[in-house]
JSON list of C-alpha atoms in Angstrom, two decimals:
[
{"chain": "A", "resi": 141, "resn": "MET", "atom": "CA", "xyz": [-10.93, 0.37, -14.76]},
{"chain": "A", "resi": 142, "resn": "SER", "atom": "CA", "xyz": [-10.30, -2.98, -13.08]},
{"chain": "A", "resi": 143, "resn": "HIS", "atom": "CA", "xyz": [-7.46, -3.72, -15.52]},
{"chain": "A", "resi": 144, "resn": "ALA", "atom": "CA", "xyz": [-5.84, -0.40, -14.62]},
{"chain": "A", "resi": 145, "resn": "LYS", "atom": "CA", "xyz": [-6.22, -1.23, -10.92]},
{"chain": "A", "resi": 146, "resn": "ARG", "atom": "CA", "xyz": [-4.49, -4.60, -11.42]},
{"chain": "A", "resi": 147, "resn": "GLU", "atom": "CA", "xyz": [-1.67, -2.94, -13.33]},
{"chain": "A", "resi": 148, "resn": "GLY", "atom": "CA", "xyz": [-1.35, -0.31, -10.60]},
{"chain": "A", "resi": 149, "resn": "SER", "atom": "CA", "xyz": [-1.07, -3.05, -7.99]},
{"chain": "A", "resi": 150, "resn": "ARG", "atom": "CA", "xyz": [1.70, -4.71, -10.00]},
{"chain": "A", "resi": 151, "resn": "GLY", "atom": "CA", "xyz": [3.47, -1.36, -10.35]},
{"chain": "A", "resi": 152, "resn": "LEU", "atom": "CA", "xyz": [3.32, -0.69, -6.62]},
{"chain": "A", "resi": 153, "resn": "GLY", "atom": "CA", "xyz": [4.62, -4.20, -5.92]},
{"chain": "A", "resi": 154, "resn": "SER", "atom": "CA", "xyz": [7.47, -3.53, -8.33]},
{"chain": "A", "resi": 155, "resn": "LEU", "atom": "CA", "xyz": [8.29, -0.23, -6.63]},
{"chain": "A", "resi": 156, "resn": "LEU", "atom": "CA", "xyz": [8.34, -1.74, -3.14]},
{"chain": "A", "resi": 157, "resn": "MET", "atom": "CA", "xyz": [10.24, -4.87, -4.16]},
{"chain": "A", "resi": 158, "resn": "GLY", "atom": "CA", "xyz": [12.80, -2.91, -6.18]},
{"chain": "A", "resi": 159, "resn": "ALA", "atom": "CA", "xyz": [12.21, -5.20, -9.14]},
{"chain": "A", "resi": 160, "resn": "PRO", "atom": "CA", "xyz": [10.93, -4.71, -12.68]},
{"chain": "A", "resi": 161, "resn": "GLU", "atom": "CA", "xyz": [7.18, -5.16, -13.10]},
{"chain": "A", "resi": 162, "resn": "GLU", "atom": "CA", "xyz": [7.64, -8.32, -15.15]},
{"chain": "A", "resi": 163, "resn": "ALA", "atom": "CA", "xyz": [9.50, -9.87, -12.19]},
{"chain": "A", "resi": 164, "resn": "VAL", "atom": "CA", "xyz": [6.54, -9.31, -9.82]},
{"chain": "A", "resi": 165, "resn": "SER", "atom": "CA", "xyz": [4.61, -12.54, -9.42]},
{"chain": "A", "resi": 166, "resn": "ASP", "atom": "CA", "xyz": [0.84, -12.61, -9.68]},
{"chain": "A", "resi": 167, "resn": "GLU", "atom": "CA", "xyz": [0.75, -13.47, -5.97]},
{"chain": "A", "resi": 168, "resn": "ALA", "atom": "CA", "xyz": [2.90, -10.46, -5.01]},
{"chain": "A", "resi": 169, "resn": "ALA", "atom": "CA", "xyz": [0.79, -8.17, -7.19]},
{"chain": "A", "resi": 170, "resn": "SER", "atom": "CA", "xyz": [-2.35, -9.61, -5.60]},
{"chain": "A", "resi": 171, "resn": "THR", "atom": "CA", "xyz": [-1.14, -9.29, -2.01]},
{"chain": "A", "resi": 172, "resn": "LEU", "atom": "CA", "xyz": [1.55, -6.62, -1.59]},
{"chain": "A", "resi": 173, "resn": "GLY", "atom": "CA", "xyz": [0.34, -4.45, -4.45]},
{"chain": "A", "resi": 174, "resn": "ARG", "atom": "CA", "xyz": [-3.34, -4.60, -3.52]},
{"chain": "A", "resi": 175, "resn": "CYS", "atom": "CA", "xyz": [-2.57, -3.92, 0.15]},
{"chain": "A", "resi": 176, "resn": "CYS", "atom": "CA", "xyz": [-0.61, -0.80, -0.80]},
{"chain": "A", "resi": 177, "resn": "MET", "atom": "CA", "xyz": [-3.37, 0.25, -3.18]},
{"chain": "A", "resi": 178, "resn": "ALA", "atom": "CA", "xyz": [-5.90, -0.04, -0.32]},
{"chain": "A", "resi": 179, "resn": "LEU", "atom": "CA", "xyz": [-3.69, 2.03, 2.00]},
{"chain": "A", "resi": 180, "resn": "MET", "atom": "CA", "xyz": [-3.22, 4.69, -0.66]},
{"chain": "A", "resi": 181, "resn": "SER", "atom": "CA", "xyz": [-6.91, 4.96, -1.52]},
{"chain": "A", "resi": 182, "resn": "GLY", "atom": "CA", "xyz": [-7.77, 5.20, 2.17]},
{"chain": "A", "resi": 183, "resn": "LEU", "atom": "CA", "xyz": [-5.24, 7.98, 2.67]},
{"chain": "A", "resi": 184, "resn": "ILE", "atom": "CA", "xyz": [-6.52, 9.82, -0.40]},
{"chain": "A", "resi": 185, "resn": "SER", "atom": "CA", "xyz": [-10.07, 9.57, 0.97]},
{"chain": "A", "resi": 186, "resn": "GLN", "atom": "CA", "xyz": [-9.00, 10.95, 4.33]},
{"chain": "A", "resi": 187, "resn": "TRP", "atom": "CA", "xyz": [-7.21, 13.87, 2.69]},
{"chain": "A", "resi": 188, "resn": "ALA", "atom": "CA", "xyz": [-10.24, 14.56, 0.47]},
{"chain": "A", "resi": 189, "resn": "PHE", "atom": "CA", "xyz": [-12.66, 14.67, 3.42]},
{"chain": "A", "resi": 190, "resn": "ASP", "atom": "CA", "xyz": [-10.54, 16.41, 6.04]},
{"chain": "A", "resi": 191, "resn": "PRO", "atom": "CA", "xyz": [-6.87, 17.03, 5.31]},
{"chain": "A", "resi": 192, "resn": "THR", "atom": "CA", "xyz": [-6.29, 18.51, 8.76]},
{"chain": "A", "resi": 193, "resn": "THR", "atom": "CA", "xyz": [-6.85, 15.14, 10.45]},
{"chain": "A", "resi": 194, "resn": "ALA", "atom": "CA", "xyz": [-5.30, 12.85, 7.81]},
{"chain": "A", "resi": 195, "resn": "PRO", "atom": "CA", "xyz": [-2.14, 11.11, 9.06]},
{"chain": "A", "resi": 196, "resn": "ASP", "atom": "CA", "xyz": [1.21, 12.52, 8.02]},
{"chain": "A", "resi": 197, "resn": "GLY", "atom": "CA", "xyz": [4.25, 10.46, 7.02]},
{"chain": "A", "resi": 198, "resn": "LYS", "atom": "CA", "xyz": [5.43, 10.07, 10.62]},
{"chain": "A", "resi": 199, "resn": "ALA", "atom": "CA", "xyz": [2.03, 8.78, 11.78]},
{"chain": "A", "resi": 200, "resn": "LEU", "atom": "CA", "xyz": [1.76, 6.38, 8.83]},
{"chain": "A", "resi": 201, "resn": "THR", "atom": "CA", "xyz": [5.25, 5.03, 9.48]},
{"chain": "A", "resi": 202, "resn": "GLU", "atom": "CA", "xyz": [4.52, 4.49, 13.17]},
{"chain": "A", "resi": 203, "resn": "GLY", "atom": "CA", "xyz": [1.16, 2.89, 12.40]},
{"chain": "A", "resi": 204, "resn": "LEU", "atom": "CA", "xyz": [2.77, 0.46, 9.96]},
{"chain": "A", "resi": 205, "resn": "ARG", "atom": "CA", "xyz": [5.55, -0.30, 12.46]},
{"chain": "A", "resi": 206, "resn": "GLN", "atom": "CA", "xyz": [2.96, -1.11, 15.12]},
{"chain": "A", "resi": 207, "resn": "THR", "atom": "CA", "xyz": [0.99, -3.24, 12.64]},
{"chain": "A", "resi": 208, "resn": "VAL", "atom": "CA", "xyz": [4.06, -5.31, 11.77]},
{"chain": "A", "resi": 209, "resn": "GLU", "atom": "CA", "xyz": [4.99, -5.62, 15.44]},
{"chain": "A", "resi": 210, "resn": "ALA", "atom": "CA", "xyz": [1.51, -6.83, 16.36]},
{"chain": "A", "resi": 211, "resn": "ALA", "atom": "CA", "xyz": [1.37, -9.24, 13.41]},
{"chain": "A", "resi": 212, "resn": "THR", "atom": "CA", "xyz": [4.72, -10.82, 14.27]},
{"chain": "A", "resi": 213, "resn": "ARG", "atom": "CA", "xyz": [4.18, -11.05, 18.01]},
{"chain": "A", "resi": 214, "resn": "LYS", "atom": "CA", "xyz": [4.47, -14.65, 19.20]}
]
């Protein structure tokens, strides 16, 4: 199971970077891929428990935009 999770993280990193999986560094798979995996599993959990209150694409996009804005604020 943990091997599949690592491979999934690498695959997500590949998808977001627009690069083949073999070009995704271990660091990118460990950071970008695992972060996306955490966001996806959280969203899946929210949909499983109460789909009427789970965020839609617009809310997720705005939430990520605000996260990046807050993280890059000087």
